Amino acid sequence: MENINFIYPEIFIAISILGLLMVGVFKTNSFNLVTKLTSFMFLITIPIVFLNSTVSMKLFSNNYIVDELSSFLKILILGSSAFALFFTDQYIKKNKLDKFEYPVLITTAILGMFVMVSSNNLIGLYLGIELQSLSLYVLASLNRDSTKSTEAGVKYFVLGALSSGLLLYGCSLVYGFTGSTNYYVIAENFSADNIALLFGLVFILIGLAFKISAVPFHMWTPDVYEGAPTSVTAFFALAPKVAGFGAIIRILYIAFGNVFDEWQSILIFISVASMILGAVAAIGQTNIKRLMAYSSISHMGYGLAGLATGINEGVTASVIYIFLYVVMNIGSFACILIMKRKDIYLENIRDLSGLSKNHPLVAFCLTVMLFSLAGIPPLAGFFAKFYIFMAVVKADLIILAVIGLVTSVISAFYYLRIIKIMYFDPEQEKFDPISSKGVKISLALSTLLILFYFLNPSILNFFVNLASKSVQ
Amino acid sequence: MLAHSIIFYFFSFITIASSLMVIASKNTVHAVFFLILDFVSISSLFIMLGAEFLGMLTLIVYVGAVAVLFLFVVMMINVNFSELKSGFLEYIPFGLLIGLVILLELGMMIATWKYKPDFVVSNSIVNKTITNTESLGLVIYTDYIFFFQLSGFILLVAMIGAIVLTFRRKESLRRQDITTQVSRERTDSVELIEVKQSEGVKIND
């Protein structure tokens, strides 16, 4: 009990969920109130997480770990979710999604993500994943009158259940042959000679790769991103990826740390396949949400490339990458939410045609985001890729670095195509004036961060270095 | 140990075969029968491991689940009840077959109960000195309290999700409001008016 203060964030979130539900049930049409309270709750939770961010603490008989890495990722999860609520308020109201359960489900998903990044036990990992996924399934099909949204929800649910099954099968194999679900005990008893254990490792990796939509377990991503309401898609692209990365780092570097040679080749394959597919399949897309889905697949590939190195620099580079990926996606989705004519939200890339004449500032911000996603210096996206390739080269995986460079050149094509459409194609009718403060502030903040990251990259790197040390 | 292996492989074979049949059989009612057989075999395997509590829990929980599943089958395959009843006779031989296998399994379990120590594997996972429920209770509220509470939250999310996705408030529907009903007084609804002679009553609108 004397260590209970280390899980104050989780306890606080859990109690807030119950409180928010009460508010929502007893007050009719309380979407606005509940959303405000939820955002306020996020703001309070960040300092609570920050309080314990410099210690490394093992709780519940080593089954739960609070350390620099988990605190960093938790703050990132909270921050990105707060933005995902903040800049989508108008979209939610316009599309009649303003049920008070919306922010509550986002909060439960966050609780699951917290457990994912902190759990040091297979049971905790599974429960965290399920809590997060169940909330996301419901969020995806929240717009139940739209066939696309319900289709997205059902597709996500069926494939998610399948991947959970594979993950559980892997967990049961690992548990059966090591005698424990605790990562430390697994690491002690894991011998690479045992084929069944390797099967278990592969199944667990499949389950986790599905959750961060890495190839070849990416099939659901474009459909779910396109079908789900844009506000939910924005949330999908941000926090769950961070949590998935946290879980992968912890299980690979703690539980399976001794058998690095066994999983390195798997991770390299997943990474290369994600980078290639993300770059090639996005070229033919006309829907900007589908394009963002393929873009997120390829970015997951770069992130995993850092983890495949097995060295400290690789983990650091991956965590930096995921941080900047989140910032870039906040900006990009803010731009997607601006695409609105006559009160109807648009999703086609063609609708951006001639944006530079009508809304020069928005066009500039989107250009910055796209250049950064493509990895063009001196924007932040370049540094993110640069650190990854440095680590990959340092670990003597030259081929991986070469493939990464080639695919980032290919993917630059479709990012540049959007920029060409915005600047050189005939102008169309103006978009509706931007009335949402959330969109303006998010777009401005992310653009500034991406533009001026190069002035002092060491601030972020310092925190990430601290964080990634805790898994070594 | 030979007897143990034979029984283990017997149950494992039935488990795998029946779960294959669940997805292979075209008739949904047959699939549900196979599902029941599957659960019974799984719980037998649990009992062979020395985990009686889990075995019984599997039976109890899934019997309820299977009942719900039957409802689903009836709802999904879009037949009226009279048709379903007319087809009922066709299922009897099949149901009997499944029932026979289950009976055989139960018979084997009971018949070999006397030799229980030979059939139950002894390993470090199951502590023989205390009962199943006790050993479960020892960890579930101590070491695993956090995860235990978390599974409660998963159930809460499932409930919220079910309500969000299916509940529709109809505006035209007149709902009962007990507070207004109870707090209603005689003076609210009845008005006594002194009627003057040969003038009649003017009703306010």
XYZ file of C-alpha atoms in Angstrom:
677
model
C 0.000 0.000 0.000
C 2.856 2.422 0.634
C 3.604 2.448 -3.096
C 0.093 3.222 -4.157
C 1.028 6.770 -5.143
C 2.785 5.359 -8.203
C -0.494 4.277 -9.753
C -2.351 7.464 -8.844
C -2.734 8.337 -12.560
C -4.503 5.039 -13.280
C -6.662 5.284 -10.165
C -7.531 8.897 -10.953
C -8.542 8.023 -14.514
C -10.599 5.047 -13.350
C -12.503 7.123 -10.801
C -13.010 9.913 -13.337
C -14.545 7.428 -15.787
C -17.141 6.465 -13.203
C -17.742 10.112 -12.291
C -18.098 11.189 -15.922
C -20.569 8.375 -16.532
C -22.651 9.577 -13.590
C -22.643 13.139 -14.907
C -23.647 11.906 -18.338
C -26.460 9.702 -17.093
C -28.115 12.176 -14.759
C -27.820 15.248 -16.933
C -29.467 15.194 -20.335
C -27.550 16.413 -23.398
C -24.387 16.675 -21.375
C -21.892 16.144 -24.198
C -20.400 19.620 -23.818
C -20.076 19.354 -20.065
C -18.573 15.842 -20.143
C -16.111 16.826 -22.878
C -14.968 19.837 -20.888
C -14.596 17.754 -17.741
C -12.659 15.098 -19.676
C -10.241 17.640 -21.126
C -9.820 19.124 -17.657
C -9.167 15.627 -16.285
C -6.457 15.059 -18.920
C -4.803 18.300 -17.883
C -4.788 17.218 -14.230
C -3.495 13.726 -15.035
C -0.427 15.004 -16.909
C 1.190 16.546 -13.781
C 0.227 13.474 -11.742
C 2.099 11.286 -14.228
C 4.930 13.813 -14.228
C 5.334 13.550 -10.444
C 6.561 9.969 -10.714
C 8.421 10.381 -13.961
C 11.931 10.203 -12.576
C 11.655 6.987 -10.600
C 11.644 3.389 -11.643
C 9.197 1.458 -9.553
C 7.973 -2.120 -9.706
C 4.505 -2.738 -8.301
C 2.188 -5.706 -7.686
C 5.015 -8.259 -7.354
C 6.927 -6.959 -10.386
C 3.856 -7.118 -12.579
C 3.510 -3.406 -13.162
C 6.292 -0.957 -13.868
C 6.289 2.796 -13.582
C 9.470 4.257 -15.042
C 10.746 7.042 -17.285
C 9.672 5.281 -20.473
C 6.134 4.602 -19.300
C 5.757 8.129 -17.925
C 6.993 9.683 -21.169
C 4.629 7.576 -23.267
C 1.726 8.201 -20.891
C 2.169 11.960 -21.164
C 2.340 11.597 -24.949
C -0.856 9.499 -24.941
C -2.681 12.001 -22.743
C -1.494 14.986 -24.762
C -2.416 13.506 -28.123
C -5.824 12.359 -26.872
C -6.502 15.816 -25.463
C -5.779 17.277 -28.909
C -7.938 14.613 -30.552
C -10.852 15.783 -28.388
C -9.948 19.451 -28.623
C -9.824 19.947 -32.388
C -12.761 17.728 -33.322
C -15.516 19.407 -31.284
C -17.251 21.006 -34.278
C -17.004 17.887 -36.423
C -18.583 15.835 -33.651
C -21.499 18.242 -33.280
C -22.044 18.595 -37.015
C -22.203 14.839 -37.500
C -24.477 14.262 -34.494
C -21.887 12.231 -32.637
C -22.315 14.375 -29.548
C -23.183 11.619 -27.129
C -21.611 11.890 -23.723
C -20.213 8.364 -24.100
C -17.777 9.627 -26.733
C -15.287 11.264 -24.332
C -15.909 8.524 -21.768
C -14.919 5.823 -24.269
C -11.794 7.792 -25.169
C -10.927 7.883 -21.469
C -11.404 4.127 -21.046
C -9.209 3.571 -24.095
C -6.560 5.733 -22.425
C -6.752 3.651 -19.251
C -6.110 0.560 -21.380
C -3.169 2.251 -23.086
C -1.678 3.196 -19.709
C -1.752 -0.449 -18.705
C -0.251 -1.486 -22.054
C 2.808 0.724 -21.657
C 3.301 -0.091 -17.973
C 2.435 -3.752 -17.723
C 5.217 -6.190 -17.001
C 2.967 -9.186 -17.262
C 1.269 -10.957 -20.153
C -2.091 -10.825 -18.374
C -1.785 -7.083 -17.930
C -0.724 -6.669 -21.540
C -3.760 -8.583 -22.745
C -6.185 -6.761 -20.458
C -4.752 -3.407 -21.501
C -5.052 -4.277 -25.177
C -8.623 -5.476 -24.737
C -9.719 -2.430 -22.748
C -8.234 -0.179 -25.415
C -9.540 -2.178 -28.384
C -13.091 -2.597 -27.077
C -13.378 1.160 -26.646
C -11.968 1.697 -30.132
C -14.381 -0.791 -31.750
C -17.308 1.108 -30.289
C -15.841 4.478 -31.270
C -15.328 3.284 -34.858
C -18.991 2.388 -35.259
C -20.292 5.330 -33.231
C -21.971 6.868 -36.269
C -24.390 3.969 -36.425
C -26.641 5.430 -39.103
C -23.811 5.423 -41.624
C -23.138 2.088 -43.296
C -19.464 2.905 -43.698
C -19.022 3.560 -40.012
C -20.760 0.371 -38.912
C -18.824 -1.596 -41.520
C -15.592 -0.135 -40.151
C -16.607 -1.097 -36.629
C -17.535 -4.670 -37.526
C -14.412 -5.160 -39.635
C -12.212 -3.810 -36.900
C -13.967 -5.943 -34.304
C -13.733 -9.227 -36.221
C -10.086 -8.774 -37.197
C -9.235 -7.448 -33.753
C -10.803 -10.487 -32.114
C -8.793 -12.729 -34.434
C -5.543 -10.974 -33.556
C -6.394 -11.118 -29.852
C -6.867 -14.852 -30.282
C -3.449 -15.193 -31.883
C -1.902 -13.075 -29.146
C -3.526 -15.208 -26.446
C -2.362 -18.398 -28.139
C 1.174 -17.042 -28.091
C 0.798 -16.007 -24.452
C -0.413 -19.473 -23.473
C 2.545 -21.112 -25.231
C 5.011 -18.774 -23.533
C 3.299 -19.245 -20.187
C 3.219 -23.018 -20.572
C 6.912 -23.344 -21.361
C 8.318 -20.690 -19.027
C 5.929 -21.212 -16.135
C 5.072 -17.563 -15.616
C 3.396 -14.587 -17.198
C 5.817 -12.144 -15.606
C 8.294 -10.644 -18.083
C 11.287 -11.067 -15.765
C 10.577 -14.748 -15.146
C 9.927 -15.287 -18.852
C 13.274 -13.680 -19.652
C 14.982 -16.018 -17.172
C 13.384 -19.214 -18.449
C 13.272 -18.428 -22.153
C 15.542 -20.689 -24.137
C 15.905 -20.205 -27.852
C 16.226 -23.969 -28.377
C 12.583 -24.507 -27.571
C 10.583 -24.320 -30.820
C 7.249 -23.932 -29.013
C 8.540 -20.847 -27.198
C 9.601 -19.324 -30.499
C 6.128 -20.027 -31.853
C 4.701 -18.231 -28.845
C 7.008 -15.281 -29.451
C 5.917 -15.093 -33.094
C 2.214 -15.228 -32.200
C 2.600 -12.468 -29.612
C 4.434 -10.337 -32.169
C 1.633 -10.932 -34.693
C -0.962 -9.771 -32.182
C 0.994 -6.629 -31.382
C 1.819 -5.887 -35.025
C -1.901 -5.975 -35.743
C -2.544 -3.374 -33.071
C -0.091 -0.909 -34.613
C -1.197 -1.906 -38.142
C 2.131 -3.146 -39.454
C 2.266 -5.168 -42.675
C 1.205 -8.019 -43.184
C -1.468 -7.352 -40.534
C -2.561 -3.989 -41.882
C -5.594 -4.962 -43.991
C -8.106 -3.356 -41.630
C -6.372 0.027 -41.461
C -7.491 1.791 -44.680
C -11.111 0.642 -44.379
C -11.392 1.519 -40.702
C -9.689 4.893 -41.173
C -12.003 5.723 -44.065
C -15.192 4.408 -42.514
C -14.850 5.756 -38.993
C -15.855 9.386 -38.346
C -12.882 11.690 -38.994
C -12.691 12.695 -35.352
C -12.317 9.041 -34.367
C -9.847 8.390 -37.179
C -7.680 11.197 -35.832
C -7.702 9.524 -32.425
C -6.885 6.119 -34.009
C -3.863 7.589 -35.745
C -2.443 9.085 -32.548
C -2.649 7.445 -29.138
C -3.109 3.712 -29.942
C 0.110 3.708 -31.968
C 2.037 5.149 -29.021
C 0.588 2.527 -26.683
C 1.314 -0.285 -29.141
C 4.897 0.866 -29.427
C 5.237 1.022 -25.649
C 3.948 -2.536 -25.312
C 6.247 -3.819 -28.074
C 9.317 -2.134 -26.589
C 8.608 -3.562 -23.158
C 7.884 -7.128 -24.222
C 10.729 -7.350 -26.733
C 13.402 -5.694 -24.643
C 12.458 -7.138 -21.239
C 10.685 -10.470 -21.726
C 12.461 -11.505 -24.922
C 15.614 -9.452 -24.437
C 17.831 -12.542 -24.220
C 16.720 -13.966 -27.545
C 17.296 -10.843 -29.603
C 18.613 -12.870 -32.566
C 15.350 -14.762 -32.804
C 13.025 -11.784 -33.164
C 15.309 -9.390 -34.999
C 14.682 -10.988 -38.392
C 10.904 -10.964 -37.810
C 10.980 -7.293 -36.904
C 13.145 -6.464 -39.923
C 10.678 -8.245 -42.187
C 7.644 -6.475 -40.695
C 9.452 -3.148 -40.894
C 10.557 -3.557 -44.516
C 7.135 -4.812 -45.618
C 5.379 -1.902 -43.881
C 7.689 0.681 -45.422
C 7.291 -0.744 -48.933
C 3.539 -1.283 -48.813
C 2.888 2.056 -47.139
C 4.847 3.820 -49.862
C 3.507 1.957 -52.884
C -0.154 1.424 -51.984
C -0.729 5.072 -51.053
C 0.064 6.302 -54.556
C -3.318 5.448 -56.068
C -5.480 6.759 -53.215
C -8.008 9.519 -53.779
C -9.463 9.656 -50.283
C -7.255 11.605 -47.904
C -8.204 9.463 -44.896
C -7.140 6.300 -46.743
C -3.945 8.076 -47.713
C -3.271 8.892 -44.053
C -3.882 5.218 -43.228
C -1.212 4.060 -45.669
C 1.048 6.851 -44.482
C 0.663 5.618 -40.891
C 1.488 2.060 -42.025
C 4.742 3.222 -43.578
C 5.593 5.315 -40.509
C 5.083 2.286 -38.271
C 7.618 0.549 -40.511
C 10.226 3.247 -39.799
C 9.476 3.094 -36.088
C 9.915 -0.679 -36.019
C 13.183 -0.368 -37.949
C 14.582 1.467 -34.936
C 13.443 -1.303 -32.603
C 14.945 -3.965 -34.870
C 18.431 -2.641 -34.113
C 18.406 -3.902 -30.541
C 20.626 -1.052 -29.366
C 19.844 1.860 -27.102
C 20.106 4.387 -29.942
C 17.499 2.420 -31.863
C 14.956 2.558 -29.042
C 15.639 6.262 -28.536
C 15.231 6.934 -32.250
C 11.961 4.999 -32.306
C 10.515 6.903 -29.377
C 11.522 10.231 -30.967
C 9.984 9.023 -34.221
C 6.684 8.123 -32.615
C 6.593 11.492 -30.818
C 7.123 13.468 -34.013
C 4.726 11.181 -35.892
C 2.044 12.110 -33.382
C 2.757 15.843 -33.781
C 2.666 15.606 -37.591
C -0.601 13.681 -37.505
C -2.240 16.229 -35.206
C -1.418 18.896 -37.795
C -2.518 16.807 -40.766
C -5.849 15.833 -39.251
C -6.493 19.437 -38.227
C -6.116 20.283 -41.932
C -8.461 17.446 -42.922
C -11.059 18.867 -40.528
C -10.789 22.245 -42.288
C -11.912 20.664 -45.583
C -15.557 21.706 -45.333
C -17.778 23.297 -47.978
C -21.385 24.382 -47.358
C -21.270 22.636 -43.990
C -20.311 19.269 -45.492
C -16.987 17.688 -44.601
C -14.944 16.577 -47.621
C -12.456 13.752 -47.882
C -11.325 13.735 -51.482
C -7.797 14.903 -52.269
C -9.162 16.718 -55.361
C -11.110 19.017 -53.046
C -7.823 20.565 -51.984
C -7.229 21.879 -55.484
C -6.163 25.521 -55.523
C -6.105 25.780 -51.757
C -3.101 28.104 -51.838
C -5.145 30.903 -53.420
C -8.131 30.635 -51.116
C -6.456 29.819 -47.829
C -2.727 30.522 -48.180
C -2.022 29.992 -44.477
C -3.755 26.592 -44.287
C -2.019 25.549 -47.491
C 1.322 26.546 -45.986
C 0.668 24.582 -42.767
C -0.428 21.485 -44.687
C 2.647 21.812 -46.892
C 4.865 21.885 -43.822
C 3.117 18.772 -42.471
C 3.421 16.888 -45.753
C 7.065 17.881 -46.282
C 7.765 16.735 -42.747
C 5.925 13.426 -43.272
C 8.007 12.935 -46.413
C 11.157 13.655 -44.413
C 12.469 16.782 -46.088
C 15.039 18.837 -44.151
C 15.067 20.967 -42.052
C 11.642 19.876 -40.790
C 11.179 17.585 -37.817
C 10.234 14.561 -39.916
C 13.684 14.608 -41.458
C 15.341 14.385 -38.055
C 13.036 11.564 -37.006
C 14.050 9.498 -40.033
C 17.675 10.613 -39.680
C 17.962 9.243 -36.115
C 16.349 5.969 -37.183
C 18.771 5.522 -40.095
C 21.758 6.470 -37.887
C 20.799 3.743 -35.402
C 20.118 1.229 -38.162
C 23.498 1.882 -39.758
C 25.191 1.659 -36.378
C 23.678 -1.800 -35.899
C 25.118 -2.860 -39.302
C 21.743 -3.234 -40.961
C 22.800 -1.314 -44.075
C 20.194 -2.995 -46.309
C 17.389 -1.951 -43.985
C 18.625 1.634 -44.125
C 18.831 1.532 -47.922
C 15.283 0.167 -48.240
C 14.087 2.828 -45.814
C 15.698 5.573 -47.888
C 14.255 4.243 -51.140
C 10.746 3.903 -49.732
C 10.864 7.376 -48.226
C 11.711 8.715 -51.703
C 8.762 6.769 -53.162
C 6.411 8.026 -50.471
C 7.595 11.592 -51.095
C 5.806 11.263 -54.447
C 2.311 11.101 -53.021
C 2.956 13.778 -50.422
C 4.287 16.060 -53.150
C 1.281 15.264 -55.341
C -1.009 16.787 -52.713
C 1.212 19.876 -52.555
C 1.094 20.154 -56.344
C -2.713 19.920 -56.250
C -2.858 22.654 -53.632
C -0.515 25.081 -55.390
C -0.790 24.485 -59.130
C -4.275 23.162 -59.821
C -7.216 25.452 -60.705
C -8.861 26.935 -57.684
C -12.270 25.832 -56.508
C -14.907 27.296 -54.290
C -13.613 28.473 -50.906
C -13.809 26.287 -47.846
C -16.071 27.447 -45.048
C -14.312 29.876 -42.690
C -12.555 28.079 -39.836
C -14.651 28.728 -36.777
C -13.209 26.054 -34.498
C -10.594 27.409 -32.120
C -9.330 23.884 -31.482
C -8.396 23.335 -35.123
C -6.620 26.683 -35.350
C -4.608 26.213 -32.159
C -3.667 22.578 -32.892
C -2.597 23.422 -36.416
C -0.561 26.421 -35.303
C 1.137 24.562 -32.458
C 2.062 21.502 -34.499
C 3.287 23.593 -37.424
C 5.496 25.663 -35.139
C 6.921 22.571 -33.475
C 7.634 20.869 -36.798
C 9.154 24.045 -38.297
C 11.420 24.965 -35.403
C 12.331 21.554 -34.038
C 15.722 21.793 -35.748
C 16.701 24.844 -33.655
C 17.092 22.761 -30.529
C 16.483 19.046 -31.030
C 18.348 18.203 -27.832
C 15.445 19.157 -25.537
C 13.268 16.326 -26.786
C 16.217 14.003 -27.213
C 17.185 14.533 -23.584
C 13.794 13.335 -22.325
C 13.654 10.431 -24.742
C 17.164 9.336 -23.862
C 16.152 9.256 -20.235
C 13.079 7.244 -21.135
C 14.678 4.669 -23.389
C 17.438 3.956 -20.872
C 14.913 2.378 -18.573
C 14.417 -0.680 -20.774
C 18.073 -1.470 -21.242
C 0.638 -43.269 -16.974
C -0.618 -45.117 -20.044
C -4.235 -44.817 -18.920
C -3.657 -41.135 -18.342
C -2.319 -40.645 -21.843
C -5.175 -42.573 -23.396
C -7.791 -40.506 -21.616
C -5.934 -37.280 -22.327
C -5.720 -38.014 -26.042
C -9.342 -39.129 -26.101
C -10.537 -35.826 -24.684
C -8.112 -33.773 -26.760
C -9.245 -35.489 -29.926
C -12.891 -34.801 -29.155
C -12.088 -31.192 -28.273
C -10.278 -30.524 -31.532
C -12.667 -32.529 -33.700
C -15.764 -30.895 -32.268
C -14.323 -27.386 -32.498
C -13.498 -28.103 -36.144
C -17.058 -29.255 -36.654
C -18.376 -26.032 -35.096
C -16.986 -24.042 -37.991
C -17.407 -26.777 -40.624
C -21.043 -27.741 -40.142
C -23.477 -25.801 -42.291
C -26.420 -26.327 -39.991
C -26.205 -23.743 -37.223
C -28.061 -25.915 -34.732
C -25.529 -28.694 -35.292
C -22.744 -26.186 -34.735
C -24.213 -25.263 -31.352
C -24.396 -28.936 -30.389
C -20.751 -29.366 -31.255
C -19.948 -26.274 -29.229
C -21.512 -27.861 -26.161
C -19.505 -31.015 -26.749
C -16.405 -28.867 -27.072
C -17.006 -27.139 -23.733
C -17.643 -30.401 -21.935
C -14.417 -31.872 -23.312
C -12.455 -28.782 -22.368
C -13.761 -28.885 -18.837
C -12.801 -32.569 -18.654
C -9.280 -31.602 -19.682
C -9.240 -28.979 -16.931
C -10.304 -31.585 -14.410
C -7.516 -33.882 -15.591
C -5.078 -31.058 -14.892
C -6.336 -30.924 -11.332
C -8.156 -27.655 -11.882
C -11.648 -28.765 -10.830
C -12.825 -25.240 -10.135
C -11.966 -24.001 -13.623
C -13.557 -27.087 -15.149
C -16.822 -26.540 -13.329
C -16.729 -22.810 -14.081
C -16.347 -23.576 -17.789
C -19.453 -25.740 -17.636
C -21.556 -23.300 -15.624
C -20.591 -20.156 -17.520
C -20.837 -21.642 -20.974
C -24.150 -23.342 -20.357
C -25.534 -19.835 -19.911
C -23.648 -18.605 -22.957
C -24.934 -21.493 -25.072
C -28.503 -20.713 -24.091
C -28.001 -17.164 -25.362
C -26.362 -18.539 -28.471
C -29.436 -20.682 -29.146
C -31.525 -17.550 -29.019
C -29.190 -15.959 -31.547
C -29.474 -18.946 -33.838
C -33.236 -18.798 -33.687
C -33.170 -15.061 -34.382
C -30.574 -15.175 -37.134
C -31.787 -18.027 -39.325
C -35.074 -16.260 -39.883
C -37.537 -19.139 -39.527
C -40.830 -19.055 -37.735
C -41.387 -21.184 -34.709
C -43.719 -23.685 -36.314
C -41.085 -24.525 -38.913
C -38.508 -24.848 -36.200
C -40.734 -27.225 -34.285
C -41.413 -29.328 -37.345
C -37.676 -29.660 -37.896
C -37.191 -30.537 -34.273
C -37.570 -34.251 -34.857
C -34.755 -34.235 -37.369
C -32.328 -33.049 -34.735
C -33.176 -35.750 -32.270
C -30.850 -38.482 -33.604
C -28.052 -35.956 -33.926
C -28.633 -34.568 -30.459
C -28.725 -38.072 -29.095
C -25.356 -38.804 -30.671
C -23.761 -35.754 -29.065
C -25.487 -36.562 -25.793
C -24.129 -40.096 -25.966
C -20.572 -38.851 -26.370
C -21.009 -36.467 -23.439
C -22.456 -39.287 -21.361
C -19.487 -41.441 -22.302
C -17.110 -38.686 -21.220
C -18.900 -38.211 -17.919
C -18.993 -41.978 -17.414
C -15.276 -42.195 -17.996
C -14.673 -39.423 -15.526
C -16.833 -40.962 -12.829
C -15.655 -44.515 -13.455
C -12.035 -43.504 -13.141
C -12.589 -41.191 -10.165
C -11.358 -43.948 -7.831
C -8.038 -43.879 -9.634
C -7.970 -40.100 -9.660
C -4.352 -39.761 -8.477
C -3.215 -41.750 -11.510
C -5.051 -39.595 -13.994
C -4.436 -36.163 -12.644
C -1.036 -34.825 -13.591
C 1.039 -33.674 -10.697
C 3.044 -30.587 -11.378
C 4.125 -27.454 -9.654
C 1.322 -25.288 -11.020
C -1.423 -26.899 -8.961
C -0.856 -26.864 -5.244
C -2.207 -30.105 -3.853
C -2.418 -29.067 -0.228
C -5.104 -26.428 -0.674
C -8.238 -26.418 -2.767
C -8.503 -24.770 -6.155
C -10.737 -21.970 -5.005
C -8.498 -21.177 -2.089
C -5.352 -20.991 -4.193
C -7.174 -18.781 -6.685
C -8.460 -16.535 -3.923
C -4.974 -16.199 -2.476
C -3.589 -14.411 -5.548
C -6.577 -12.835 -7.239
C -7.170 -10.225 -4.523
C -3.511 -9.665 -3.672
C -0.946 -9.889 -6.466
C -3.478 -9.607 -9.249
C -5.870 -7.100 -7.689
C -4.940 -4.486 -10.270
C -5.651 -6.788 -13.202
C -8.788 -8.064 -11.497
C -10.175 -4.548 -11.225
C -9.129 -3.856 -14.794
C -11.180 -6.778 -16.090
C -14.130 -5.176 -14.326
C -13.490 -2.067 -16.388
C -13.467 -4.128 -19.570
C -16.943 -5.381 -18.688
C -18.024 -1.798 -18.009
C -16.790 -0.747 -21.454
C -18.652 -3.661 -23.027
C -21.813 -2.467 -21.310
C -21.330 1.167 -22.343
C -20.618 0.034 -25.904
C -23.729 -2.113 -26.101
C -25.857 0.766 -24.846
C -24.310 3.390 -27.133
C -24.704 1.257 -30.224
C -28.230 -0.005 -29.666
C -30.146 2.430 -27.468
C -32.369 4.838 -29.369
C -34.491 7.364 -27.555
C -37.719 7.798 -29.469
C -39.076 11.314 -29.120
C -42.643 10.264 -29.912
C -42.698 7.721 -27.108
C -44.550 8.727 -23.946
C -42.576 7.608 -20.963
C -43.757 6.956 -17.474
C -42.418 9.477 -14.986
C -43.022 8.147 -11.529
C -42.121 11.350 -9.672
C -44.681 13.440 -11.505
C -47.240 10.678 -11.130
C -46.778 10.407 -7.403
C -46.502 14.119 -6.702
C -49.686 14.844 -8.613
C -52.361 16.292 -6.386
C -56.075 16.427 -6.549
C -56.059 20.174 -7.046
C -53.906 19.846 -10.195
C -56.497 17.913 -12.107
C -59.887 18.581 -10.565
C -61.472 21.959 -10.301
C -64.639 22.564 -8.426
C -66.775 25.314 -9.793
C -69.790 26.855 -8.255
C -72.431 26.639 -10.968
C -74.824 29.500 -11.020
C -78.366 28.773 -11.801
C -79.408 28.973 -15.445
C -76.000 30.254 -16.576
C -73.978 27.121 -17.279
C -70.200 26.773 -17.046
C -67.624 28.474 -19.202
C -64.713 26.128 -19.788
C -61.350 27.843 -19.841
C -59.149 26.947 -22.780
